[in-house]
Coordinates of C-alpha atoms in Angstrom, one line a residue:
Chain S
M83 CA 67.4 107.7 102.6
R84 CA 70.2 109.1 104.4
N85 CA 73.7 107.2 103.7
F86 CA 77.3 107.3 105.0
A87 CA 77.6 110.5 103.0
D88 CA 75.4 112.4 104.8
I89 CA 77.5 111.5 107.9
L90 CA 80.8 112.3 106.0
I91 CA 79.0 116.2 104.6
E92 CA 77.7 116.8 107.9
Q93 CA 81.2 116.1 109.7
S94 CA 82.8 118.3 107.4
I95 CA 80.7 121.0 108.0
Q96 CA 80.7 120.9 111.8
K97 CA 84.7 120.8 111.5
K98 CA 84.8 123.2 108.3
S99 CA 87.0 120.6 106.8
V100 CA 87.1 118.5 104.2
F101 CA 91.1 118.0 104.2
V102 CA 92.2 113.9 104.9
V103 CA 95.5 113.2 106.3
G104 CA 97.4 110.0 104.3
L105 CA 99.0 107.4 106.7
D106 CA 101.9 105.7 105.5
P107 CA 104.3 105.4 107.3
D108 CA 108.2 104.8 105.7
I109 CA 110.6 104.2 109.2
A110 CA 113.2 105.8 106.8
F111 CA 111.7 109.0 107.7
F112 CA 110.9 108.7 111.7
P113 CA 113.0 111.2 113.8
H114 CA 115.6 109.1 115.9
F115 CA 113.1 109.2 119.1
L116 CA 110.9 106.9 117.4
I117 CA 113.1 104.5 116.4
K118 CA 117.2 104.7 115.9
D119 CA 118.3 101.3 114.5
T120 CA 116.2 100.3 111.5
Q121 CA 118.1 97.9 110.0
D122 CA 118.3 95.3 112.7
A123 CA 114.9 96.2 114.7
S124 CA 112.3 93.6 115.2
Q125 CA 109.1 93.4 113.5
E126 CA 107.1 94.2 117.0
V127 CA 109.5 97.2 117.4
I128 CA 109.0 98.7 114.0
A129 CA 104.9 98.3 114.6
N130 CA 105.2 100.0 118.0
A131 CA 107.4 102.8 116.4
I132 CA 104.8 103.1 113.4
F133 CA 101.6 103.4 116.1
Q134 CA 103.6 106.0 117.8
F135 CA 104.7 107.9 114.9
N136 CA 100.3 107.5 113.9
Q137 CA 99.3 108.8 117.2
I138 CA 101.7 111.6 117.1
I139 CA 100.0 112.7 113.8
I140 CA 96.4 112.2 115.1
D141 CA 97.1 114.1 117.3
A142 CA 98.0 117.3 116.0
V143 CA 95.7 116.9 112.3
A144 CA 92.4 116.0 114.8
D145 CA 91.3 119.5 114.3
H146 CA 91.9 120.0 110.7
V147 CA 90.7 116.8 109.1
V148 CA 87.6 114.7 108.9
A149 CA 89.2 111.2 108.2
I150 CA 92.3 109.7 108.4
K151 CA 93.7 107.5 105.3
P152 CA 96.1 104.6 106.2
Q153 CA 97.6 103.0 103.1
L154 CA 97.7 99.9 103.8
A155 CA 101.2 98.7 102.2
Y156 CA 102.9 100.6 104.6
Y157 CA 101.6 98.3 107.4
E158 CA 101.6 94.8 105.4
V159 CA 105.3 95.5 104.6
Y160 CA 105.6 94.6 108.4
G161 CA 103.1 91.8 108.3
S162 CA 100.8 90.7 111.4
H163 CA 102.8 93.1 113.6
G164 CA 102.1 95.6 110.7
I165 CA 98.5 94.7 110.5
R166 CA 98.4 95.2 114.6
A167 CA 99.8 98.5 114.3
L168 CA 96.9 99.5 111.9
E169 CA 94.1 98.3 114.4
E170 CA 95.8 100.4 117.0
T171 CA 96.0 103.2 114.5
I172 CA 92.4 102.7 113.4
A173 CA 91.0 102.8 117.3
Y174 CA 93.0 105.8 118.5
A175 CA 91.1 107.8 115.3
R176 CA 88.1 106.8 116.2
S177 CA 88.4 107.7 119.5
K178 CA 89.5 110.9 118.6
G179 CA 86.4 111.4 116.5
L180 CA 87.9 110.9 113.0
L181 CA 86.5 109.2 110.2
I182 CA 88.6 106.3 108.8
I183 CA 89.3 105.5 105.1
N184 CA 91.4 102.6 104.2
D185 CA 93.0 102.9 101.1
A186 CA 93.4 99.4 100.2
K187 CA 92.4 99.6 96.2
R188 CA 91.0 96.5 96.9
G189 CA 89.0 94.1 94.0
D190 CA 88.9 90.6 93.0
I191 CA 86.3 88.1 91.9
G192 CA 82.9 88.2 93.6
S193 CA 83.7 86.0 96.6
T194 CA 87.1 87.3 97.0
S195 CA 85.9 90.5 97.3
L196 CA 83.1 90.1 99.6
A197 CA 85.6 88.6 102.0
Y198 CA 87.8 92.2 101.3
A199 CA 84.8 94.0 101.7
K200 CA 84.3 92.7 105.0
A201 CA 87.7 93.1 106.0
F202 CA 87.4 96.4 105.7
L203 CA 83.4 97.8 106.1
G204 CA 82.4 94.9 107.9
Q205 CA 83.0 93.6 112.1
S206 CA 86.7 92.8 111.5
P207 CA 89.3 94.8 113.6
L208 CA 90.7 96.4 110.7
S209 CA 87.9 97.4 109.2
G210 CA 87.1 101.5 108.9
D211 CA 84.5 103.6 107.2
M212 CA 85.4 104.0 103.6
V213 CA 87.6 101.7 101.4
T214 CA 89.4 102.5 97.9
V215 CA 88.3 99.5 95.2
N216 CA 90.2 98.9 91.9
P217 CA 87.6 98.2 89.0
F218 CA 89.7 96.4 86.7
L219 CA 87.6 93.1 87.4
G220 CA 84.3 94.4 86.2
S221 CA 81.1 95.0 88.3
D222 CA 80.9 91.3 90.3
G223 CA 84.6 92.6 91.7
Y224 CA 83.1 95.9 93.3
L225 CA 79.2 94.9 93.8
P226 CA 80.1 93.5 97.1
F227 CA 81.7 96.4 98.0
V228 CA 78.3 98.3 97.5
D229 CA 76.5 96.0 99.0
V230 CA 78.4 95.8 102.4
A231 CA 78.9 99.4 102.5
K232 CA 74.6 99.9 102.2
N233 CA 74.6 97.3 105.0
N234 CA 76.5 98.6 107.4
G235 CA 76.6 102.1 107.0
K236 CA 79.2 102.8 105.2
G237 CA 81.1 104.3 102.2
L238 CA 83.7 103.2 98.9
F239 CA 85.4 105.2 96.9
I240 CA 85.9 103.2 93.1
L241 CA 89.3 104.2 91.0
L242 CA 88.5 106.3 88.0
K243 CA 91.2 108.6 87.4
T244 CA 94.8 108.0 89.9
S245 CA 97.1 110.5 90.9
N246 CA 100.0 108.7 89.6
P247 CA 102.1 109.8 86.1
S248 CA 101.3 106.9 84.0
S249 CA 97.0 106.4 85.4
H250 CA 96.7 107.1 81.5
E251 CA 98.2 104.2 80.3
I252 CA 95.1 102.4 81.0
Q253 CA 93.0 104.8 82.3
N254 CA 92.8 107.3 79.2
L255 CA 92.2 104.5 76.6
S256 CA 90.3 105.6 73.9
L257 CA 87.1 103.1 73.4
E258 CA 86.0 102.8 69.3
D259 CA 83.1 104.8 70.2
G260 CA 85.5 107.9 70.7
E261 CA 84.9 107.7 74.8
L262 CA 87.8 107.3 77.0
L263 CA 88.1 104.0 79.3
Y264 CA 87.5 106.3 82.9
F265 CA 84.4 107.7 81.5
R266 CA 83.0 104.3 80.6
I267 CA 83.5 103.1 84.5
A268 CA 82.0 107.0 85.4
E269 CA 78.5 105.7 83.1
N270 CA 78.2 103.0 85.5
L271 CA 79.0 105.1 88.9
H272 CA 76.6 107.6 87.1
K273 CA 73.3 104.8 87.4
L274 CA 75.0 103.5 90.8
S275 CA 75.0 106.6 92.3
L276 CA 71.5 107.6 91.3
S277 CA 69.7 104.8 92.9
T278 CA 71.9 105.4 95.8
K279 CA 71.4 109.1 97.0
G280 CA 71.2 110.4 100.8
E281 CA 69.3 113.3 102.0
H282 CA 72.9 115.5 101.3
D283 CA 72.0 114.3 97.5
Y284 CA 75.0 112.5 97.7
S285 CA 76.0 108.7 97.2
F286 CA 78.2 106.5 99.6
I287 CA 79.4 105.1 96.4
G288 CA 82.4 108.0 95.6
T289 CA 85.1 107.9 93.5
V290 CA 88.8 108.6 93.3
V291 CA 90.0 111.1 91.3
G292 CA 93.7 112.5 91.4
A293 CA 94.8 116.4 92.4
T294 CA 97.2 116.0 89.5
Y295 CA 94.2 115.8 86.9
P296 CA 92.2 119.0 87.3
L297 CA 90.9 118.5 83.2
E298 CA 89.6 115.1 84.1
A299 CA 88.3 116.2 87.1
E300 CA 86.1 119.0 85.7
R301 CA 84.6 116.6 83.3
I302 CA 84.1 113.9 85.8
R303 CA 83.0 116.3 88.5
Q304 CA 80.0 117.8 85.8
F305 CA 79.2 113.8 85.1
L306 CA 78.7 112.7 88.7
P307 CA 76.8 115.5 90.6
H308 CA 76.3 112.5 93.3
C309 CA 79.7 111.5 94.1
I310 CA 81.8 112.1 96.1
F311 CA 85.5 112.3 95.0
L312 CA 88.5 111.5 97.1
V313 CA 91.3 113.5 95.9
P314 CA 94.5 112.2 96.3
G315 CA 98.0 113.9 95.1
F316 CA 97.7 117.2 96.7
G317 CA 100.9 118.5 98.0
M318 CA 104.0 116.5 97.4
Q319 CA 102.7 114.8 94.2
G320 CA 102.0 117.9 92.7
G321 CA 98.3 118.7 93.2
K322 CA 98.2 122.5 93.9
A323 CA 95.8 124.0 95.8
E324 CA 94.0 126.7 92.9
D325 CA 93.0 123.6 90.7
L326 CA 91.0 121.8 93.2
K327 CA 87.6 124.0 92.6
V328 CA 87.0 122.1 89.8
F329 CA 86.6 118.9 92.3
F330 CA 84.2 120.9 94.4
D331 CA 80.3 121.6 93.8
A332 CA 78.6 125.3 94.0
K333 CA 78.8 124.5 97.8
G334 CA 82.0 123.8 98.2
H335 CA 81.1 120.1 99.1
G336 CA 81.7 116.8 97.4
A337 CA 85.4 116.2 97.2
L338 CA 87.4 115.6 100.2
I339 CA 91.6 116.6 99.3
S340 CA 94.4 114.1 100.8
S341 CA 98.1 115.0 101.2
S342 CA 100.1 112.6 102.6
R343 CA 103.9 113.1 102.4
G344 CA 103.4 116.5 102.6
I345 CA 102.4 116.8 105.6
I346 CA 103.1 113.5 108.0
Y347 CA 107.0 114.5 106.7
C348 CA 107.1 118.1 106.9
Y349 CA 109.6 117.9 109.9
M350 CA 112.3 117.3 107.0
D351 CA 111.6 119.8 104.8
N352 CA 115.0 122.3 104.4
N353 CA 115.7 120.2 107.8
P354 CA 119.5 118.8 108.0
Y355 CA 118.6 118.0 111.2
W356 CA 115.3 116.3 110.4
E357 CA 116.5 112.8 112.4
A358 CA 116.4 115.0 115.7
T359 CA 112.9 116.0 115.7
T360 CA 111.5 115.8 119.2
A361 CA 107.5 114.7 119.5
E362 CA 106.7 118.4 120.7
E363 CA 108.5 120.0 117.0
M364 CA 106.9 116.8 115.3
H365 CA 103.2 117.9 116.6
T366 CA 103.8 121.9 116.4
L367 CA 105.2 121.1 112.7
I368 CA 102.7 118.7 111.9
Q369 CA 99.9 120.6 113.4
K370 CA 100.4 124.0 111.4
A371 CA 100.9 121.9 108.3
A372 CA 97.3 120.5 108.6
L373 CA 96.1 123.9 109.6
Q374 CA 97.6 125.4 106.5
A375 CA 96.2 123.1 104.3
K376 CA 92.8 123.3 105.7
E377 CA 92.8 126.7 105.2
Q378 CA 94.2 126.8 101.3
I379 CA 91.4 124.1 100.9
N380 CA 88.7 125.9 102.2
A381 CA 89.8 129.8 100.6
V382 CA 89.5 127.5 97.4
R383 CA 85.8 125.9 98.2
G384 CA 84.9 129.9 99.5
I385 CA 84.3 128.9 103.0
Chain A
M89 CA 120.2 84.9 82.7
R90 CA 118.7 82.5 85.1
N91 CA 115.5 83.5 86.6
F92 CA 112.4 82.6 88.6
A93 CA 111.1 81.3 85.8
D94 CA 113.7 78.5 85.1
I95 CA 113.0 77.4 89.4
L96 CA 109.3 77.2 88.8
I97 CA 109.6 75.4 85.1
E98 CA 112.5 72.9 86.8
Q99 CA 110.0 72.1 90.4
S100 CA 107.0 71.4 87.8
I101 CA 109.4 68.9 85.5
Q102 CA 110.4 67.7 89.1
K103 CA 107.2 67.1 90.7
K104 CA 105.1 66.4 87.4
S105 CA 102.9 68.9 88.3
V106 CA 101.9 72.4 87.4
F107 CA 99.0 72.2 89.4
V108 CA 97.9 74.4 92.4
V109 CA 96.1 74.3 95.5
G110 CA 94.3 78.0 96.5
L111 CA 94.0 78.5 100.4
D112 CA 90.8 80.3 100.3
P113 CA 89.7 79.8 104.0
D114 CA 86.1 80.4 105.0
I115 CA 85.1 79.0 108.2
A116 CA 81.8 78.3 107.8
F117 CA 83.0 75.3 105.6
F118 CA 85.5 74.0 108.8
P119 CA 84.2 70.6 109.9
H120 CA 83.5 70.6 113.5
F121 CA 86.5 69.4 114.6
L122 CA 88.5 71.7 113.5
I123 CA 85.8 74.8 114.9
K124 CA 82.6 74.7 116.6
D125 CA 81.2 78.0 117.4
T126 CA 81.8 80.1 114.5
Q127 CA 79.9 83.2 115.5
D128 CA 81.3 83.6 119.3
A129 CA 85.2 82.8 118.4
S130 CA 87.7 85.2 118.9
Q131 CA 89.4 86.1 116.4
E132 CA 92.9 84.2 117.6
V133 CA 90.6 80.9 117.5
I134 CA 89.5 81.7 114.3
A135 CA 93.0 82.2 113.4
N136 CA 94.6 79.0 115.0
A137 CA 91.7 76.8 113.4
I138 CA 92.6 78.5 109.6
F139 CA 96.7 77.5 110.6
Q140 CA 95.4 73.9 111.5
F141 CA 92.9 73.9 108.6
N142 CA 96.0 74.8 106.2
Q143 CA 98.3 72.5 107.7
I144 CA 95.9 69.5 106.6
I145 CA 95.6 70.9 103.2
I146 CA 99.2 71.2 103.0
D147 CA 100.0 68.0 104.1
A148 CA 97.4 66.5 101.9
V149 CA 98.6 67.9 98.4
A150 CA 102.2 68.4 99.0
D151 CA 103.2 65.9 95.9
H152 CA 100.9 66.7 93.8
V153 CA 101.0 70.6 93.7
V154 CA 104.3 72.8 92.8
A155 CA 102.6 76.1 94.7
I156 CA 100.6 76.7 97.1
K157 CA 98.0 80.2 96.4
P158 CA 97.3 81.9 99.8
Q159 CA 93.9 84.5 98.6
L160 CA 94.6 87.4 100.9
A161 CA 91.1 88.3 101.4
Y162 CA 90.6 85.2 103.4
Y163 CA 92.9 86.4 105.9
E164 CA 93.1 90.4 106.0
V165 CA 89.0 89.6 107.0
Y166 CA 90.4 89.1 110.5
G167 CA 92.6 91.6 110.8
S168 CA 96.6 90.5 112.7
H169 CA 95.6 87.5 113.8
G170 CA 94.2 86.4 110.1
I171 CA 98.0 87.8 108.8
R172 CA 99.8 86.0 111.4
A173 CA 98.0 82.7 110.8
L174 CA 99.1 83.4 106.7
E175 CA 102.8 83.9 108.2
E176 CA 102.4 80.0 109.7
T177 CA 101.0 78.7 106.5
I178 CA 103.7 80.4 104.4
A179 CA 106.7 79.2 106.7
Y180 CA 105.2 75.8 106.8
A181 CA 104.4 75.5 103.0
R182 CA 108.1 76.7 102.6
S183 CA 109.0 73.8 105.1
K184 CA 107.1 71.1 102.6
G185 CA 109.3 72.1 99.8
L186 CA 106.2 74.3 98.2
L187 CA 106.4 77.4 95.8
I188 CA 103.9 80.3 97.4
I189 CA 101.9 82.6 95.1
N190 CA 100.5 85.5 97.2
D191 CA 97.5 86.7 95.3
A192 CA 96.6 89.5 96.9
K193 CA 95.9 91.6 93.4
R194 CA 97.5 94.3 94.7
G195 CA 98.8 98.1 92.5
D196 CA 98.9 101.3 93.5
I197 CA 101.0 104.4 92.1
G198 CA 104.7 103.6 92.2
S199 CA 106.1 104.6 96.0
T200 CA 102.8 102.5 97.3
S201 CA 103.3 99.9 94.7
L202 CA 107.1 99.5 96.0
A203 CA 106.3 98.9 99.6
Y204 CA 103.6 96.2 98.7
A205 CA 106.3 94.9 96.3
K206 CA 108.2 94.3 99.7
A207 CA 105.6 93.1 101.3
F208 CA 105.2 89.8 99.2
L209 CA 108.3 89.6 97.6
G210 CA 110.6 91.1 99.9
Q211 CA 112.0 90.1 103.7
S212 CA 108.7 90.7 105.0
P213 CA 107.3 87.6 106.8
L214 CA 104.4 87.7 104.4
S215 CA 106.2 87.4 101.4
G216 CA 106.2 84.4 99.3
D217 CA 108.0 83.7 95.8
M218 CA 105.0 85.1 93.3
V219 CA 102.9 87.7 93.7
T220 CA 99.5 88.5 91.6
V221 CA 99.2 92.3 90.3
N222 CA 96.3 94.7 89.1
P223 CA 97.7 96.7 86.4
F224 CA 95.2 99.6 86.7
L225 CA 97.6 102.3 87.3
G226 CA 99.4 101.5 84.3
S227 CA 103.4 100.7 84.3
D228 CA 104.5 102.7 87.4
G229 CA 102.1 100.8 89.7
Y230 CA 103.5 97.6 88.4
L231 CA 106.9 97.9 87.2
P232 CA 108.2 98.5 90.8
F233 CA 106.6 94.6 91.4
V234 CA 109.0 94.0 88.9
D235 CA 112.4 95.6 89.9
V236 CA 111.6 94.2 93.8
A237 CA 111.2 90.1 91.8
K238 CA 114.0 90.9 89.4
N239 CA 116.6 91.9 92.4
N240 CA 115.5 89.2 94.7
G241 CA 115.0 86.2 91.9
K242 CA 111.1 86.4 92.0
G243 CA 108.3 86.3 90.2
L244 CA 104.9 87.8 89.5
F245 CA 101.3 87.9 87.5
I246 CA 100.0 90.8 85.9
L247 CA 96.4 90.4 85.6
L248 CA 95.1 90.3 82.1
K249 CA 91.7 88.0 81.7
T250 CA 90.8 87.3 84.9
S251 CA 88.0 84.1 85.3
N252 CA 84.9 86.0 86.8
P253 CA 81.7 86.6 84.6
S254 CA 81.7 90.5 84.6
S255 CA 85.5 90.0 83.2
H256 CA 84.7 91.6 79.7
E257 CA 83.0 94.4 81.5
I258 CA 86.5 96.4 81.0
Q259 CA 89.1 93.8 79.9
N260 CA 86.9 93.6 76.8
L261 CA 86.6 97.1 75.3
S262 CA 87.2 97.7 72.0
L263 CA 90.0 100.5 71.7
E264 CA 89.7 102.9 68.9
D265 CA 92.0 100.6 66.6
G266 CA 89.9 97.7 67.2
E267 CA 91.8 96.1 69.9
L268 CA 90.7 94.9 73.0
L269 CA 92.3 96.2 76.3
Y270 CA 93.7 93.4 77.7
F271 CA 95.6 92.5 74.2
R272 CA 96.8 96.5 74.9
I273 CA 98.5 95.1 78.3
A274 CA 99.7 92.0 76.6
E275 CA 101.7 94.0 73.8
N276 CA 103.3 96.1 77.2
L277 CA 103.8 92.6 79.5
H278 CA 105.1 91.4 75.8
K279 CA 107.5 93.8 75.9
L280 CA 109.0 93.4 79.3
S281 CA 109.1 89.8 78.8
L282 CA 111.8 89.6 76.0
S283 CA 114.2 91.6 78.1
T284 CA 113.6 89.2 80.7
K285 CA 113.8 85.5 79.3
G286 CA 115.6 83.0 81.2
E287 CA 117.4 79.9 80.4
H288 CA 113.6 78.2 79.7
D289 CA 113.2 80.9 77.8
Y290 CA 110.4 82.4 79.6
S291 CA 110.3 85.8 81.6
F292 CA 109.4 85.8 85.5
I293 CA 107.0 88.1 84.8
G294 CA 103.8 86.3 84.0
T295 CA 100.0 87.2 83.8
V296 CA 96.5 85.8 84.5
V297 CA 94.3 84.2 82.6
G298 CA 91.5 82.9 83.8
A299 CA 90.5 78.9 83.1
T300 CA 86.7 79.8 82.0
Y301 CA 88.4 82.0 78.8
P302 CA 89.6 79.7 76.6
L303 CA 88.8 81.6 73.5
E304 CA 91.1 84.5 74.9
A305 CA 93.9 82.2 76.2
E306 CA 94.9 80.6 72.6
R307 CA 95.0 84.4 71.6
I308 CA 97.2 85.5 74.5
R309 CA 99.2 82.2 74.4
Q310 CA 100.2 82.6 70.6
F311 CA 101.6 86.3 71.3
L312 CA 103.1 86.1 74.6
P313 CA 105.3 82.6 74.3
H314 CA 107.5 84.0 77.5
C315 CA 105.0 84.8 79.9
I316 CA 103.8 81.7 82.0
F317 CA 100.1 82.0 82.5
L318 CA 98.4 81.8 86.3
V319 CA 95.2 80.2 85.7
P320 CA 92.7 80.2 88.3
G321 CA 88.8 79.1 87.7
F322 CA 89.7 75.6 87.1
G323 CA 86.3 73.8 88.8
M324 CA 84.2 75.1 91.0
Q325 CA 84.1 78.2 88.7
G326 CA 83.8 76.6 85.6
G327 CA 87.1 76.0 84.1
K328 CA 87.4 72.3 82.3
A329 CA 90.0 69.8 81.9
E330 CA 89.2 69.8 78.0
D331 CA 89.4 73.6 77.7
L332 CA 93.3 73.9 79.3
K333 CA 95.0 72.4 76.1
V334 CA 95.7 76.2 75.2
F335 CA 96.7 77.4 77.9
F336 CA 100.5 75.5 77.7
D337 CA 102.9 75.4 75.3
A338 CA 104.2 72.6 73.0
K339 CA 106.3 70.6 75.5
G340 CA 103.3 71.0 78.4
H341 CA 104.7 74.6 80.1
G342 CA 104.0 77.6 80.4
A343 CA 100.9 77.7 82.6
L344 CA 100.1 76.7 86.3
I345 CA 96.5 75.5 87.4
S346 CA 94.9 76.7 90.0
S347 CA 91.7 75.0 92.0
S348 CA 90.4 76.1 95.5
R349 CA 87.3 75.4 96.5
G350 CA 87.1 72.0 94.9
I351 CA 89.8 70.9 96.3
I352 CA 89.7 72.4 99.7
Y353 CA 86.0 72.3 100.4
C354 CA 85.9 68.8 98.8
Y355 CA 84.4 66.9 101.6
M356 CA 81.3 68.5 101.7
D357 CA 80.6 67.0 98.1
N358 CA 77.2 65.3 98.2
N359 CA 78.0 64.7 102.0
P360 CA 74.9 65.8 104.3
Y361 CA 77.3 65.5 107.3
W362 CA 80.3 67.1 106.0
E363 CA 80.6 68.9 109.7
A364 CA 81.5 65.8 111.0
T365 CA 84.5 65.2 108.7
T366 CA 87.7 63.8 110.9
A367 CA 91.0 65.2 110.3
E368 CA 91.9 61.9 108.6
E369 CA 88.7 61.9 106.2
M370 CA 89.7 65.4 104.9
H371 CA 93.0 64.4 104.6
T372 CA 92.2 61.3 102.5
L373 CA 89.5 63.4 100.4
I374 CA 91.4 66.4 99.6
Q375 CA 94.9 64.0 98.6
K376 CA 93.0 62.2 96.4
A377 CA 91.1 65.6 94.9
A378 CA 94.8 66.9 94.4
L379 CA 95.7 63.7 92.8
Q380 CA 92.9 63.6 90.3
A381 CA 93.1 67.1 89.2
K382 CA 96.9 67.0 88.6
E383 CA 96.9 63.7 86.4
Q384 CA 93.9 65.3 84.6
I385 CA 96.0 68.5 83.9
N386 CA 99.1 66.3 82.8
A387 CA 97.0 63.8 80.5
V388 CA 96.3 67.4 78.7
R389 CA 99.7 68.6 78.9
G390 CA 100.3 65.1 77.2
I391 CA 102.4 64.5 80.4

């Protein structure tokens, strides 16, 4: 049956891109034309600057990415005004034909997870196309996301092996049967993916595997042929293009590669005068960085 | 050194209460005087009804609880308007002398966790006094919360054993040395708690242990003498008062007991006409339910 993975794969074929840009707006890194006085600015002024920042990025990357990935924390920190900026960003990205991955890493008891699923995959103004989900509470914490995604033709990514340095502390714990914890979760995901495959053989239930862990990725890729990988950590976090091959299937599908700070703050690179960067310079530099990342990734995919 | 746990314990001594009410507003369960047409109402109308609902609850429980615990999902589902209702709720609860536990279960890579920590324990309009944190990403996912809490004189609760039926799937996995996963996390927590104790011998870093798992709680209580437990699942989720004894230390401290649906929707109990409940009836019934819960808990504490 046709599912969200089919839409995602078809869009990535049409755009020749599996690249995703993370929108993690931090006003400390904004050029002066967006905001000058970051100390005394009101939440409303900050929220307006965030939306303007995101608009410039979306315009610059729209031809080169299949989706944007807002990181919820950077909006929540400005309360309701920050969330309003996120709503505007989602609407703007959608108007440019982009898909939206809310990087929220939510997960709770069943009734609460259902409310989160409605927030991010339902009729809410925050709702995008996909959401990241934390599996620590077990299946009754993530199944409400599966149900809402299925009913609304959307998708989700369950955390398996995150990109951060300490992810091994829990995710790589050895279990009594010799298996690793992330692999135990993968076993449950595999069962779920078999019954939710679409026309392209991929489930709408994907998984998060960091670009910084290619060894783990290779094993998970072989074990989960029906799950799309969301791959953060490419670029600033240390994930390298040559390591990305193992994340893809033989056709060069099955993974979305995400970069945030390496793209959205590229105007700061070796530029002591970055605060004076103009909107036009930002646009040009970000567009170039996104094109380059897309091409690097496509080279690895053989496309 | 004096820390947030000292404030919490002193407030609970002064109020003779370790009871917490969860604010999980679901408009499907609101009486008609708050909202009639839940299908066609705007986000703004819904957000106003949510704040009004929370105000009635806060007024009714203020004398009997030490803190309120808003569940973030129920606000996020209404986007920026929902978050605005949460901000108003936090300000109102604070004006009534109550502490605020944001039940957010956040956790991400370090830079993102820092943004979440600022959102919930910093200068943000969403900021409360304590926040719940998911440890699945390892220490670099929760240490930013510890740092921000320490610097701002606030607290946090790290999930160990959640109240939901499937929490065993990951949290109770047996590791290769025979230990259980939640206990491995407790070992790390213990080290952190030793270096962050306050005047009452408790750390500002607490832990979440569900009322539905008294066997696990007994073992964790003995192992973590310096961690305050946040105990959800009392009431509707099946946690019973007589099982709560093991959550407390010998003086009847060391745990906050939380109930949500059993208190905030108590006017629905055996009442086929609950939709016609008035604000005055709501106040009276919720006040009675909160007093009863507080007294049940105090009896178990020997207070």
